[in-house]
PDB file of C-alpha atoms in Angstrom:
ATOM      1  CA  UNK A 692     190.678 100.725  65.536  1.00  0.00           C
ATOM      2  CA  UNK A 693     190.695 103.197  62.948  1.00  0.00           C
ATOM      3  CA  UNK A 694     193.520 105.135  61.929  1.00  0.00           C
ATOM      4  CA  UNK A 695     193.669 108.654  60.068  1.00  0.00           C
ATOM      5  CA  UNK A 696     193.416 107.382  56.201  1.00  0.00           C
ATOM      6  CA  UNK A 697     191.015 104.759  57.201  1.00  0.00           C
ATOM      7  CA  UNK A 698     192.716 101.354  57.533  1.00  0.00           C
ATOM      8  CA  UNK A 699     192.695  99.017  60.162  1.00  0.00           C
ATOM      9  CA  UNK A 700     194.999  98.917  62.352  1.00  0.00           C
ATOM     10  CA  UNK A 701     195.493  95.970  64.782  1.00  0.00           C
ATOM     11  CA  UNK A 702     196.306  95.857  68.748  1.00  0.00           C
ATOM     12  CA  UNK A 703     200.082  94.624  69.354  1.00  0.00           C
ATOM     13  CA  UNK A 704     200.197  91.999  71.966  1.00  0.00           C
ATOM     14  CA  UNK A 705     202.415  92.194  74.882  1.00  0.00           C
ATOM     15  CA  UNK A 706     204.745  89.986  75.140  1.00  0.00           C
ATOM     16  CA  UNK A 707     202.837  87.821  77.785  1.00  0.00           C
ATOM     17  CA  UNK A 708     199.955  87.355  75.304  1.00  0.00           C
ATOM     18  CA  UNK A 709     201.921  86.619  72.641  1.00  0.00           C
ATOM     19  CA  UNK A 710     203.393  83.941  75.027  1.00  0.00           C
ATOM     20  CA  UNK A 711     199.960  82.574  75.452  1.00  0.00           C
ATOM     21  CA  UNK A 712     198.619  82.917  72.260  1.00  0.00           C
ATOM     22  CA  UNK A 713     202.181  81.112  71.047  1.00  0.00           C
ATOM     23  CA  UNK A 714     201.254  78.391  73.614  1.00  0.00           C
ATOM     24  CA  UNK A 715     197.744  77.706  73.153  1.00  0.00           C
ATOM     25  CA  UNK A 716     198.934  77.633  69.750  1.00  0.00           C
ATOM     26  CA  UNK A 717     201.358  74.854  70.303  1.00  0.00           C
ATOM     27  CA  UNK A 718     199.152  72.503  72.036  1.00  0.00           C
ATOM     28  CA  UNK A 719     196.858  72.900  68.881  1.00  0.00           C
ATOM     29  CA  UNK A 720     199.491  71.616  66.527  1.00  0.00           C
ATOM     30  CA  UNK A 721     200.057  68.593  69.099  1.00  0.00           C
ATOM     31  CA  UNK A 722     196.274  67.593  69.505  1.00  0.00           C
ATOM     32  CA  UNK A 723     196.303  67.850  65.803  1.00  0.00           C
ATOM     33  CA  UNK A 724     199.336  66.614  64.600  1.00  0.00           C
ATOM     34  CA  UNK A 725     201.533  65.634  67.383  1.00  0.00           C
ATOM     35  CA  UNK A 726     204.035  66.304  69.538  1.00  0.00           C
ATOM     36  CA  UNK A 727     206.674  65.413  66.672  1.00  0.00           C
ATOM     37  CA  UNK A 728     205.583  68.584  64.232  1.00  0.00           C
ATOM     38  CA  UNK A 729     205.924  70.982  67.147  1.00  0.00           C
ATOM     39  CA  UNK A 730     209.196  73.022  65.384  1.00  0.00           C
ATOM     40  CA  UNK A 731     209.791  76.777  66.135  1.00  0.00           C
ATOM     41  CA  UNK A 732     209.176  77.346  62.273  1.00  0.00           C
ATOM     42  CA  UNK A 733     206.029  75.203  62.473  1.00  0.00           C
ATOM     43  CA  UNK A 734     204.881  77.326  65.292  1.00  0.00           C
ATOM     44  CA  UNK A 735     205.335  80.790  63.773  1.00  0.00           C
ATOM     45  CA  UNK A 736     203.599  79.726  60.752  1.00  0.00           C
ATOM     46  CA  UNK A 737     200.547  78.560  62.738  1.00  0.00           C
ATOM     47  CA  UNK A 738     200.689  81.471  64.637  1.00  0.00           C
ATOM     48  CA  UNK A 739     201.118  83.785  61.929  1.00  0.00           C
ATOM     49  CA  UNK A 740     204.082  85.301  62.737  1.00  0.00           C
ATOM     50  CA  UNK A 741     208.304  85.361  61.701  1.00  0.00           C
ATOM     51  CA  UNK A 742     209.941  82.730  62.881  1.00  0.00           C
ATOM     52  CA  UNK A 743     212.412  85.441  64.825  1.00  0.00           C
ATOM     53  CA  UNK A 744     209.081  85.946  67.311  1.00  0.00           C
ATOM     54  CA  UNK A 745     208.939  82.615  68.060  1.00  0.00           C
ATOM     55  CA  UNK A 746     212.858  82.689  68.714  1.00  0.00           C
ATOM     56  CA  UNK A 747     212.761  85.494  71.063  1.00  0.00           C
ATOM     57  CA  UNK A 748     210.231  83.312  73.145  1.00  0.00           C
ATOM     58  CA  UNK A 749     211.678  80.188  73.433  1.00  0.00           C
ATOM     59  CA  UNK A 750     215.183  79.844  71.630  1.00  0.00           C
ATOM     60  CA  UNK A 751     214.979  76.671  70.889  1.00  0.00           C
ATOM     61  CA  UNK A 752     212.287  73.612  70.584  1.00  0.00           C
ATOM     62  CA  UNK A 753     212.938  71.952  73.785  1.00  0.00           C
ATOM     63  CA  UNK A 754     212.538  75.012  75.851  1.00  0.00           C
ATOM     64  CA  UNK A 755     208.926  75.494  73.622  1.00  0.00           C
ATOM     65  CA  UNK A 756     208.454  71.762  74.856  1.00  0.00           C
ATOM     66  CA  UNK A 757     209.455  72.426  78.473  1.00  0.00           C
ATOM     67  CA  UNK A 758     207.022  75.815  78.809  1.00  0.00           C
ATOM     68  CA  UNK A 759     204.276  73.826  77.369  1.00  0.00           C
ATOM     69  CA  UNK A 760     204.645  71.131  79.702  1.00  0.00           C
ATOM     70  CA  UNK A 761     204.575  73.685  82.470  1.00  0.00           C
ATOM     71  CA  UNK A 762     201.847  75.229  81.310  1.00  0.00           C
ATOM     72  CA  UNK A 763     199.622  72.373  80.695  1.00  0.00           C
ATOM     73  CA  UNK A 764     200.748  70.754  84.553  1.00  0.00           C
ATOM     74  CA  UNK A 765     199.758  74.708  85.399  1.00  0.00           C
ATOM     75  CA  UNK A 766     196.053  73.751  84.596  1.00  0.00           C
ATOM     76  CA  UNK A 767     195.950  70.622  86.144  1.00  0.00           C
ATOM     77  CA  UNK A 768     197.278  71.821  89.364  1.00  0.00           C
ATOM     78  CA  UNK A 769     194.717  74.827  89.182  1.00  0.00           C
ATOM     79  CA  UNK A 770     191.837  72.693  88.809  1.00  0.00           C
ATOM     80  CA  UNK A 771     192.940  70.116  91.795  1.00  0.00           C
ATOM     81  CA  UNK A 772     193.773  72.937  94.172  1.00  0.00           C
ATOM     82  CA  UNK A 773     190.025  74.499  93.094  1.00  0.00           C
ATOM     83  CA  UNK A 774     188.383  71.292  93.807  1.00  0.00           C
ATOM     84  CA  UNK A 775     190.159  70.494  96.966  1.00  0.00           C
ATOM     85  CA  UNK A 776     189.942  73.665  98.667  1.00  0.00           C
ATOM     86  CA  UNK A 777     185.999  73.983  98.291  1.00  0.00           C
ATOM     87  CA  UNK A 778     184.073  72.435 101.260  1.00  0.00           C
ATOM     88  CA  UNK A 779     184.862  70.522 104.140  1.00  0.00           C
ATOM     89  CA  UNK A 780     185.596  66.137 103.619  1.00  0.00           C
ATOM     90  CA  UNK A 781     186.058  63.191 105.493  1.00  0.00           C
ATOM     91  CA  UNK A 782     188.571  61.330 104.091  1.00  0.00           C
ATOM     92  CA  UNK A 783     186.553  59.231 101.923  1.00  0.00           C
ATOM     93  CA  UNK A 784     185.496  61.884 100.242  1.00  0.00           C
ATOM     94  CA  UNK A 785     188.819  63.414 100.366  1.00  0.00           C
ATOM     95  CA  UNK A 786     190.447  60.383  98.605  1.00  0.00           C
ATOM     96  CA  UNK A 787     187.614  60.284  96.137  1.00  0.00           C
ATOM     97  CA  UNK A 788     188.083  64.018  94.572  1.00  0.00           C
ATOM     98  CA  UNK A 789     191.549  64.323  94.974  1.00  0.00           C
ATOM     99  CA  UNK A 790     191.665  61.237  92.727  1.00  0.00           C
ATOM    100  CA  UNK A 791     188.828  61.798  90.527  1.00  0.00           C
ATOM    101  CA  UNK A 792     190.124  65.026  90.191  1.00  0.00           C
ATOM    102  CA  UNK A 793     193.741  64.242  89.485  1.00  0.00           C
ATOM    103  CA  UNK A 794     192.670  61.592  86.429  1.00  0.00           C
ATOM    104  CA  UNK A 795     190.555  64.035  84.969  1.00  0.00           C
ATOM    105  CA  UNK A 796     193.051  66.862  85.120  1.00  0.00           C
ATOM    106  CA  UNK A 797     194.929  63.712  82.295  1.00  0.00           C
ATOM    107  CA  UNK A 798     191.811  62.988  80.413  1.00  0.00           C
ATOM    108  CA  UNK A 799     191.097  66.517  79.968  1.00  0.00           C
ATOM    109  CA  UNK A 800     194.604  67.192  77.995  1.00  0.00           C
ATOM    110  CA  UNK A 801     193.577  64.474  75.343  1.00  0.00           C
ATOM    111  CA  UNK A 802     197.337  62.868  76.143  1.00  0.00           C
ATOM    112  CA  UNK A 803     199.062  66.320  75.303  1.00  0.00           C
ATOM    113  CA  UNK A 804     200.594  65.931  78.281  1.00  0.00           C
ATOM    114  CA  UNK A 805     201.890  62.805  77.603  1.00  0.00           C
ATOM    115  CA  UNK A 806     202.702  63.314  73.992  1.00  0.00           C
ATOM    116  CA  UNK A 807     204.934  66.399  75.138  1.00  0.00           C
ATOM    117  CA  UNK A 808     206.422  64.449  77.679  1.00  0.00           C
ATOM    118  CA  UNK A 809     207.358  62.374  75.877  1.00  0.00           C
ATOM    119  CA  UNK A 810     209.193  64.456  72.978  1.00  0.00           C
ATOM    120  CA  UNK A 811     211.229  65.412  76.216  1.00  0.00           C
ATOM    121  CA  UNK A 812     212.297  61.882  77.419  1.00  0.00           C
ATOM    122  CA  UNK A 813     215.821  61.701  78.195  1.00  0.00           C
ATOM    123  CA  UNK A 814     216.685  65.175  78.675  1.00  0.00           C
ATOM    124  CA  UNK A 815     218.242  66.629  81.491  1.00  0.00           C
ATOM    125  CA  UNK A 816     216.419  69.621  81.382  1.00  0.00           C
ATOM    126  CA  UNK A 817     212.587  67.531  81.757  1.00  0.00           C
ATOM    127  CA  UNK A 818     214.172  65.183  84.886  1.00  0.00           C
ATOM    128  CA  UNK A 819     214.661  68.862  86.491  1.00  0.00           C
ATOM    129  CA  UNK A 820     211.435  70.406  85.746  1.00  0.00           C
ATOM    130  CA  UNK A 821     209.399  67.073  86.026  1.00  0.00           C
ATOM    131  CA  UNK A 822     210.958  66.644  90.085  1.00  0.00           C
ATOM    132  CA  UNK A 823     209.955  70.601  90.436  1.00  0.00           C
ATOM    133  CA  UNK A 824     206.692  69.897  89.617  1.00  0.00           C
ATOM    134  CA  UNK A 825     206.221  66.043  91.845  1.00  0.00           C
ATOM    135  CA  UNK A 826     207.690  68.322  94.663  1.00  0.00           C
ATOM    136  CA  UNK A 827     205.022  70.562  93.849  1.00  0.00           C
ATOM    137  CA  UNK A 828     202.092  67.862  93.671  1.00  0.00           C
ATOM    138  CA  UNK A 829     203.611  66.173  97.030  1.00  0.00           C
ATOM    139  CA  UNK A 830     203.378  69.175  98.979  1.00  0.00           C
ATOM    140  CA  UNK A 831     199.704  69.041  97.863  1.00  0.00           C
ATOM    141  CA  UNK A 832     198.570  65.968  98.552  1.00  0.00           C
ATOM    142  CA  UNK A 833     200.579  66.001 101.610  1.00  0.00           C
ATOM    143  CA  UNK A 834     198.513  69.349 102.585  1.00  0.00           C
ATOM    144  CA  UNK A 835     195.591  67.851 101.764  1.00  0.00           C
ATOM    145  CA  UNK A 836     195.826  64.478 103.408  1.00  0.00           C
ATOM    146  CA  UNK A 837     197.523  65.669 106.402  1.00  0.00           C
ATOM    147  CA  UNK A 838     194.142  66.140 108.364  1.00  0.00           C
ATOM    148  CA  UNK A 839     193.116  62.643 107.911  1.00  0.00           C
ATOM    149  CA  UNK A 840     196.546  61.055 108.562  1.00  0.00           C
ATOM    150  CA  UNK A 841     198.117  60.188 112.235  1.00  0.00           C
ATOM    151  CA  UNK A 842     201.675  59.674 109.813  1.00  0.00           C
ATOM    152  CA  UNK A 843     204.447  62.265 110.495  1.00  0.00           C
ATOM    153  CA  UNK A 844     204.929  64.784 107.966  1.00  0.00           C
ATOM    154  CA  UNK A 845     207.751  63.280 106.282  1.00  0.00           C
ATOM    155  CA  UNK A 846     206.465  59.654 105.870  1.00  0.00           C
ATOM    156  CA  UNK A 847     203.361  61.038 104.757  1.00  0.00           C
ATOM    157  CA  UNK A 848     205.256  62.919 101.829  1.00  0.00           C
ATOM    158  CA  UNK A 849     207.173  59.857 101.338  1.00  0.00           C
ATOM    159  CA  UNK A 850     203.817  57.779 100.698  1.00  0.00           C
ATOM    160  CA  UNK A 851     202.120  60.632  98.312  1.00  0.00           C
ATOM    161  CA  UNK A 852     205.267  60.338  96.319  1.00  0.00           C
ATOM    162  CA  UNK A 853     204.345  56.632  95.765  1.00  0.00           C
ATOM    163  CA  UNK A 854     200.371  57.496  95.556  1.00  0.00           C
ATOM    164  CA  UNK A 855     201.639  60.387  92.871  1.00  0.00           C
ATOM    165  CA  UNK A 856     203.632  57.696  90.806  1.00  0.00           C
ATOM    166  CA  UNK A 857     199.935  55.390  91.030  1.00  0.00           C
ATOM    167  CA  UNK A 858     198.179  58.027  89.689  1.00  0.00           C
ATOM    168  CA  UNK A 859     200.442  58.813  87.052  1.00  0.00           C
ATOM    169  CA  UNK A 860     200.886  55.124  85.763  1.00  0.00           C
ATOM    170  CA  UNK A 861     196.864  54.924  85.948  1.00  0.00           C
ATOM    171  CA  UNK A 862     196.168  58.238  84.061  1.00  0.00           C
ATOM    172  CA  UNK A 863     198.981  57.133  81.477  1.00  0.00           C
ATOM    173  CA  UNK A 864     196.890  53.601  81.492  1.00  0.00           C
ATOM    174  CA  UNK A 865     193.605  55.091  80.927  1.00  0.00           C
ATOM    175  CA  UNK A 866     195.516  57.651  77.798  1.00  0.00           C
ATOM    176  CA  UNK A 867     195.935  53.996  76.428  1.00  0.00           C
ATOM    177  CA  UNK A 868     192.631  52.819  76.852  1.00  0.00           C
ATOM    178  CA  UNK A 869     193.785  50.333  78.755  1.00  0.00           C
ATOM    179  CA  UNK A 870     191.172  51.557  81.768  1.00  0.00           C
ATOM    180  CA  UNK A 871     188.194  54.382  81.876  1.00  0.00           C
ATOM    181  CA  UNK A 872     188.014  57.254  83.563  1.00  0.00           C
ATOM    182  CA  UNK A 873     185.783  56.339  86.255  1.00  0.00           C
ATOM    183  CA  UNK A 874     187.972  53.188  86.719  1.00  0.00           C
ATOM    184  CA  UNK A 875     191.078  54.680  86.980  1.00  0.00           C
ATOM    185  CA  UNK A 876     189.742  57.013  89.509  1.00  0.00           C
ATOM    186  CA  UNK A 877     188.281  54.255  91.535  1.00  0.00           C
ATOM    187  CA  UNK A 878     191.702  52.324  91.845  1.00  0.00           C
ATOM    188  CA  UNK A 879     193.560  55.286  92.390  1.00  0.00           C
ATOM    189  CA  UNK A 880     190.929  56.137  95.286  1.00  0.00           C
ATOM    190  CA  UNK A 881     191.351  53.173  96.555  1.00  0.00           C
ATOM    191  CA  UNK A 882     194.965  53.122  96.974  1.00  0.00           C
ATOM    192  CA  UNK A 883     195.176  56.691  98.833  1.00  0.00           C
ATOM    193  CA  UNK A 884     192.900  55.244 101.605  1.00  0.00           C
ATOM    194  CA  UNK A 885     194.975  52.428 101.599  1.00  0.00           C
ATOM    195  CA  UNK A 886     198.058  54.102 101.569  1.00  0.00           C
ATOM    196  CA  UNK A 887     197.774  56.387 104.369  1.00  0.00           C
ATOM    197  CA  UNK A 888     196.689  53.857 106.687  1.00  0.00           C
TER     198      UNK A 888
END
Protein backbone atom coordinates (compact mmCIF):
# COMPACT_ATOMS: atom_id res chain seq x y z
CA UNK A 1 0.00 0.00 0.00
CA UNK A 2 1.00 3.22 -1.19
CA UNK A 3 0.72 6.30 0.60
CA UNK A 4 0.56 10.04 -0.74
CA UNK A 5 4.56 10.82 -1.03
CA UNK A 6 5.17 7.37 -2.20
CA UNK A 7 6.46 5.15 0.62
CA UNK A 8 5.36 2.01 1.77
CA UNK A 9 3.35 1.72 4.23
CA UNK A 10 2.69 -1.61 6.04
CA UNK A 11 -0.74 -3.33 7.35
CA UNK A 12 -0.91 -3.20 11.37
CA UNK A 13 -1.86 -6.51 12.74
CA UNK A 14 -4.63 -6.95 15.10
CA UNK A 15 -3.91 -7.96 18.08
CA UNK A 16 -4.99 -11.67 17.42
CA UNK A 17 -2.41 -11.89 14.59
CA UNK A 18 0.12 -10.45 16.33
CA UNK A 19 -0.71 -13.19 18.95
CA UNK A 20 -0.16 -15.75 16.30
CA UNK A 21 2.52 -14.42 14.53
CA UNK A 22 4.22 -13.94 18.31
CA UNK A 23 3.43 -17.69 18.74
CA UNK A 24 4.41 -19.30 15.68
CA UNK A 25 7.30 -17.27 16.36
CA UNK A 26 8.05 -18.84 19.66
CA UNK A 27 7.87 -22.36 18.67
CA UNK A 28 10.56 -21.36 16.00
CA UNK A 29 13.05 -20.25 18.59
CA UNK A 30 12.30 -23.69 20.51
CA UNK A 31 12.71 -26.08 17.42
CA UNK A 32 15.78 -24.06 16.87
CA UNK A 33 17.22 -23.33 19.96
CA UNK A 34 15.15 -24.65 22.70
CA UNK A 35 12.78 -24.24 25.06
CA UNK A 36 15.52 -22.57 27.45
CA UNK A 37 16.13 -19.28 25.00
CA UNK A 38 12.39 -18.67 24.85
CA UNK A 39 12.67 -14.99 26.93
CA UNK A 40 10.10 -12.16 26.25
CA UNK A 41 13.20 -10.06 24.98
CA UNK A 42 14.31 -13.02 22.85
CA UNK A 43 10.90 -13.14 21.40
CA UNK A 44 10.45 -9.49 20.40
CA UNK A 45 13.71 -9.50 18.77
CA UNK A 46 12.79 -12.52 16.62
CA UNK A 47 9.69 -11.09 15.97
CA UNK A 48 10.84 -7.78 15.19
CA UNK A 49 9.18 -5.88 17.51
CA UNK A 50 9.76 -3.76 21.26
CA UNK A 51 9.94 -5.81 23.86
CA UNK A 52 6.73 -3.70 25.44
CA UNK A 53 4.57 -5.74 22.50
CA UNK A 54 5.59 -8.80 23.65
CA UNK A 55 4.72 -7.60 27.34
CA UNK A 56 1.29 -6.56 26.56
CA UNK A 57 0.76 -10.24 25.26
CA UNK A 58 1.97 -12.32 27.74
CA UNK A 59 3.45 -10.41 30.88
CA UNK A 60 5.69 -12.64 31.71
CA UNK A 61 7.67 -15.91 30.26
CA UNK A 62 5.68 -18.54 31.87
CA UNK A 63 2.40 -17.27 30.68
CA UNK A 64 4.33 -17.14 26.88
CA UNK A 65 5.16 -20.87 27.92
CA UNK A 66 1.64 -21.73 29.08
CA UNK A 67 -0.17 -20.12 25.67
CA UNK A 68 2.25 -22.01 23.65
CA UNK A 69 1.55 -25.14 25.24
CA UNK A 70 -2.11 -24.49 24.64
CA UNK A 71 -1.69 -23.71 21.41
CA UNK A 72 0.42 -26.50 20.28
CA UNK A 73 -2.18 -29.24 22.40
CA UNK A 74 -4.81 -26.89 20.19
CA UNK A 75 -3.39 -28.63 16.99
CA UNK A 76 -3.16 -31.89 18.21
CA UNK A 77 -6.63 -32.02 19.43
CA UNK A 78 -7.79 -30.50 15.97
CA UNK A 79 -6.21 -33.07 14.01
CA UNK A 80 -7.58 -36.16 16.33
CA UNK A 81 -11.10 -34.77 16.42
CA UNK A 82 -10.69 -34.40 12.25
CA UNK A 83 -9.59 -37.89 11.96
CA UNK A 84 -12.04 -39.40 14.30
CA UNK A 85 -15.08 -37.80 13.19
CA UNK A 86 -14.64 -38.83 9.38
CA UNK A 87 -16.30 -42.21 8.53
CA UNK A 88 -17.89 -44.83 10.31
CA UNK A 89 -15.30 -47.78 12.47
CA UNK A 90 -15.48 -50.85 14.19
CA UNK A 91 -13.52 -50.71 16.99
CA UNK A 92 -10.46 -52.06 15.58
CA UNK A 93 -10.26 -49.54 13.45
CA UNK A 94 -11.36 -47.16 16.00
CA UNK A 95 -8.44 -48.10 18.35
CA UNK A 96 -6.06 -48.02 15.44
CA UNK A 97 -6.60 -44.13 14.35
CA UNK A 98 -7.34 -42.80 17.51
CA UNK A 99 -3.87 -44.11 18.41
CA UNK A 100 -2.05 -43.65 15.30
CA UNK A 101 -3.46 -40.45 15.32
CA UNK A 102 -2.71 -39.39 18.85
CA UNK A 103 1.33 -40.39 18.40
CA UNK A 104 1.52 -38.53 15.39
CA UNK A 105 -0.20 -35.44 16.72
CA UNK A 106 3.69 -35.87 19.20
CA UNK A 107 5.89 -36.68 16.33
CA UNK A 108 4.56 -33.93 14.36
CA UNK A 109 5.69 -31.14 17.11
CA UNK A 110 9.41 -32.38 16.78
CA UNK A 111 9.25 -32.65 20.93
CA UNK A 112 8.14 -28.87 21.20
CA UNK A 113 5.66 -30.06 23.15
CA UNK A 114 7.71 -31.73 25.36
CA UNK A 115 10.52 -29.26 25.47
CA UNK A 116 7.84 -26.55 26.59
CA UNK A 117 6.51 -28.78 28.99
CA UNK A 118 9.04 -29.20 30.36
CA UNK A 119 10.38 -25.46 30.94
CA UNK A 120 6.96 -25.53 32.91
CA UNK A 121 7.61 -28.51 35.31
CA UNK A 122 6.79 -27.73 38.74
CA UNK A 123 4.58 -24.89 38.37
CA UNK A 124 1.31 -24.53 39.66
CA UNK A 125 0.04 -22.79 36.90
CA UNK A 126 1.02 -26.04 34.14
CA UNK A 127 -0.62 -28.84 36.85
CA UNK A 128 -3.87 -26.53 36.21
CA UNK A 129 -3.78 -26.14 32.58
CA UNK A 130 -2.22 -29.66 31.90
CA UNK A 131 -5.62 -31.40 34.03
CA UNK A 132 -7.82 -28.81 31.75
CA UNK A 133 -6.54 -30.18 28.87
CA UNK A 134 -6.51 -34.49 30.08
CA UNK A 135 -10.18 -33.51 31.00
CA UNK A 136 -10.41 -32.33 27.63
CA UNK A 137 -8.71 -35.46 25.85
CA UNK A 138 -10.87 -37.87 28.29
CA UNK A 139 -14.04 -36.53 27.27
CA UNK A 140 -12.75 -37.45 23.77
CA UNK A 141 -11.74 -40.64 23.89
CA UNK A 142 -14.53 -41.36 26.14
CA UNK A 143 -16.90 -39.95 23.17
CA UNK A 144 -15.25 -41.82 20.88
CA UNK A 145 -15.00 -45.20 22.51
CA UNK A 146 -18.30 -45.08 24.05
CA UNK A 147 -19.99 -46.92 21.01
CA UNK A 148 -17.79 -49.84 21.23
CA UNK A 149 -17.80 -50.15 25.06
CA UNK A 150 -20.65 -52.04 27.30
CA UNK A 151 -18.54 -49.95 30.46
CA UNK A 152 -20.62 -47.20 32.20
CA UNK A 153 -19.72 -43.80 31.43
CA UNK A 154 -17.71 -43.13 34.35
CA UNK A 155 -15.46 -46.27 34.39
CA UNK A 156 -14.97 -45.79 30.88
CA UNK A 157 -13.51 -42.17 31.59
CA UNK A 158 -11.69 -43.65 34.39
CA UNK A 159 -9.87 -46.22 31.93
CA UNK A 160 -9.11 -43.43 29.04
CA UNK A 161 -7.46 -41.53 31.80
CA UNK A 162 -5.07 -44.54 32.18
CA UNK A 163 -5.05 -45.22 28.17
CA UNK A 164 -4.26 -41.16 27.97
CA UNK A 165 -1.27 -41.54 30.50
CA UNK A 166 -0.06 -44.85 27.92
CA UNK A 167 -0.09 -42.76 25.19
CA UNK A 168 1.64 -40.02 26.66
CA UNK A 169 4.56 -42.14 28.21
CA UNK A 170 4.78 -43.88 24.58
CA UNK A 171 4.80 -40.60 22.52
CA UNK A 172 7.39 -39.18 25.18
CA UNK A 173 9.29 -42.75 24.49
CA UNK A 174 9.26 -42.51 20.85
CA UNK A 175 10.55 -38.26 21.31
CA UNK A 176 13.53 -40.33 22.81
CA UNK A 177 13.98 -42.69 20.22
CA UNK A 178 13.50 -45.16 22.42
CA UNK A 179 10.46 -46.62 19.95
CA UNK A 180 9.17 -45.54 16.21
CA UNK A 181 6.29 -44.16 15.25
CA UNK A 182 4.57 -47.02 13.85
CA UNK A 183 5.59 -48.92 17.06
CA UNK A 184 4.41 -46.72 19.44
CA UNK A 185 1.15 -46.60 17.71
CA UNK A 186 0.88 -50.31 17.59
CA UNK A 187 1.34 -50.72 21.48
CA UNK A 188 -0.74 -47.95 22.23
CA UNK A 189 -3.48 -49.66 19.87
CA UNK A 190 -3.13 -52.47 21.47
CA UNK A 191 -3.72 -51.37 24.89
CA UNK A 192 -7.12 -49.38 24.07
CA UNK A 193 -8.64 -52.71 22.83
CA UNK A 194 -7.37 -54.17 25.75
CA UNK A 195 -8.39 -51.69 28.01
CA UNK A 196 -11.93 -51.35 27.30
CA UNK A 197 -12.60 -54.88 27.49
Amino acid sequence: MQGKSGETKTRRLSKAERRHQLLDTAITIVREEGADSLTLGHLAKRAGISKPVAYEHFGTRSTLLIELYRSIDAEQANALRAALTTGERGFAETADVLASTYIHCYADTSGEWHAVGAALAGSEEKEAVYQELLDGYVQLFAAVLKPHSALPLETLKQRCIGLIGAGEALSSAMVRGKCSEAEAAQTFAALIQSGLR
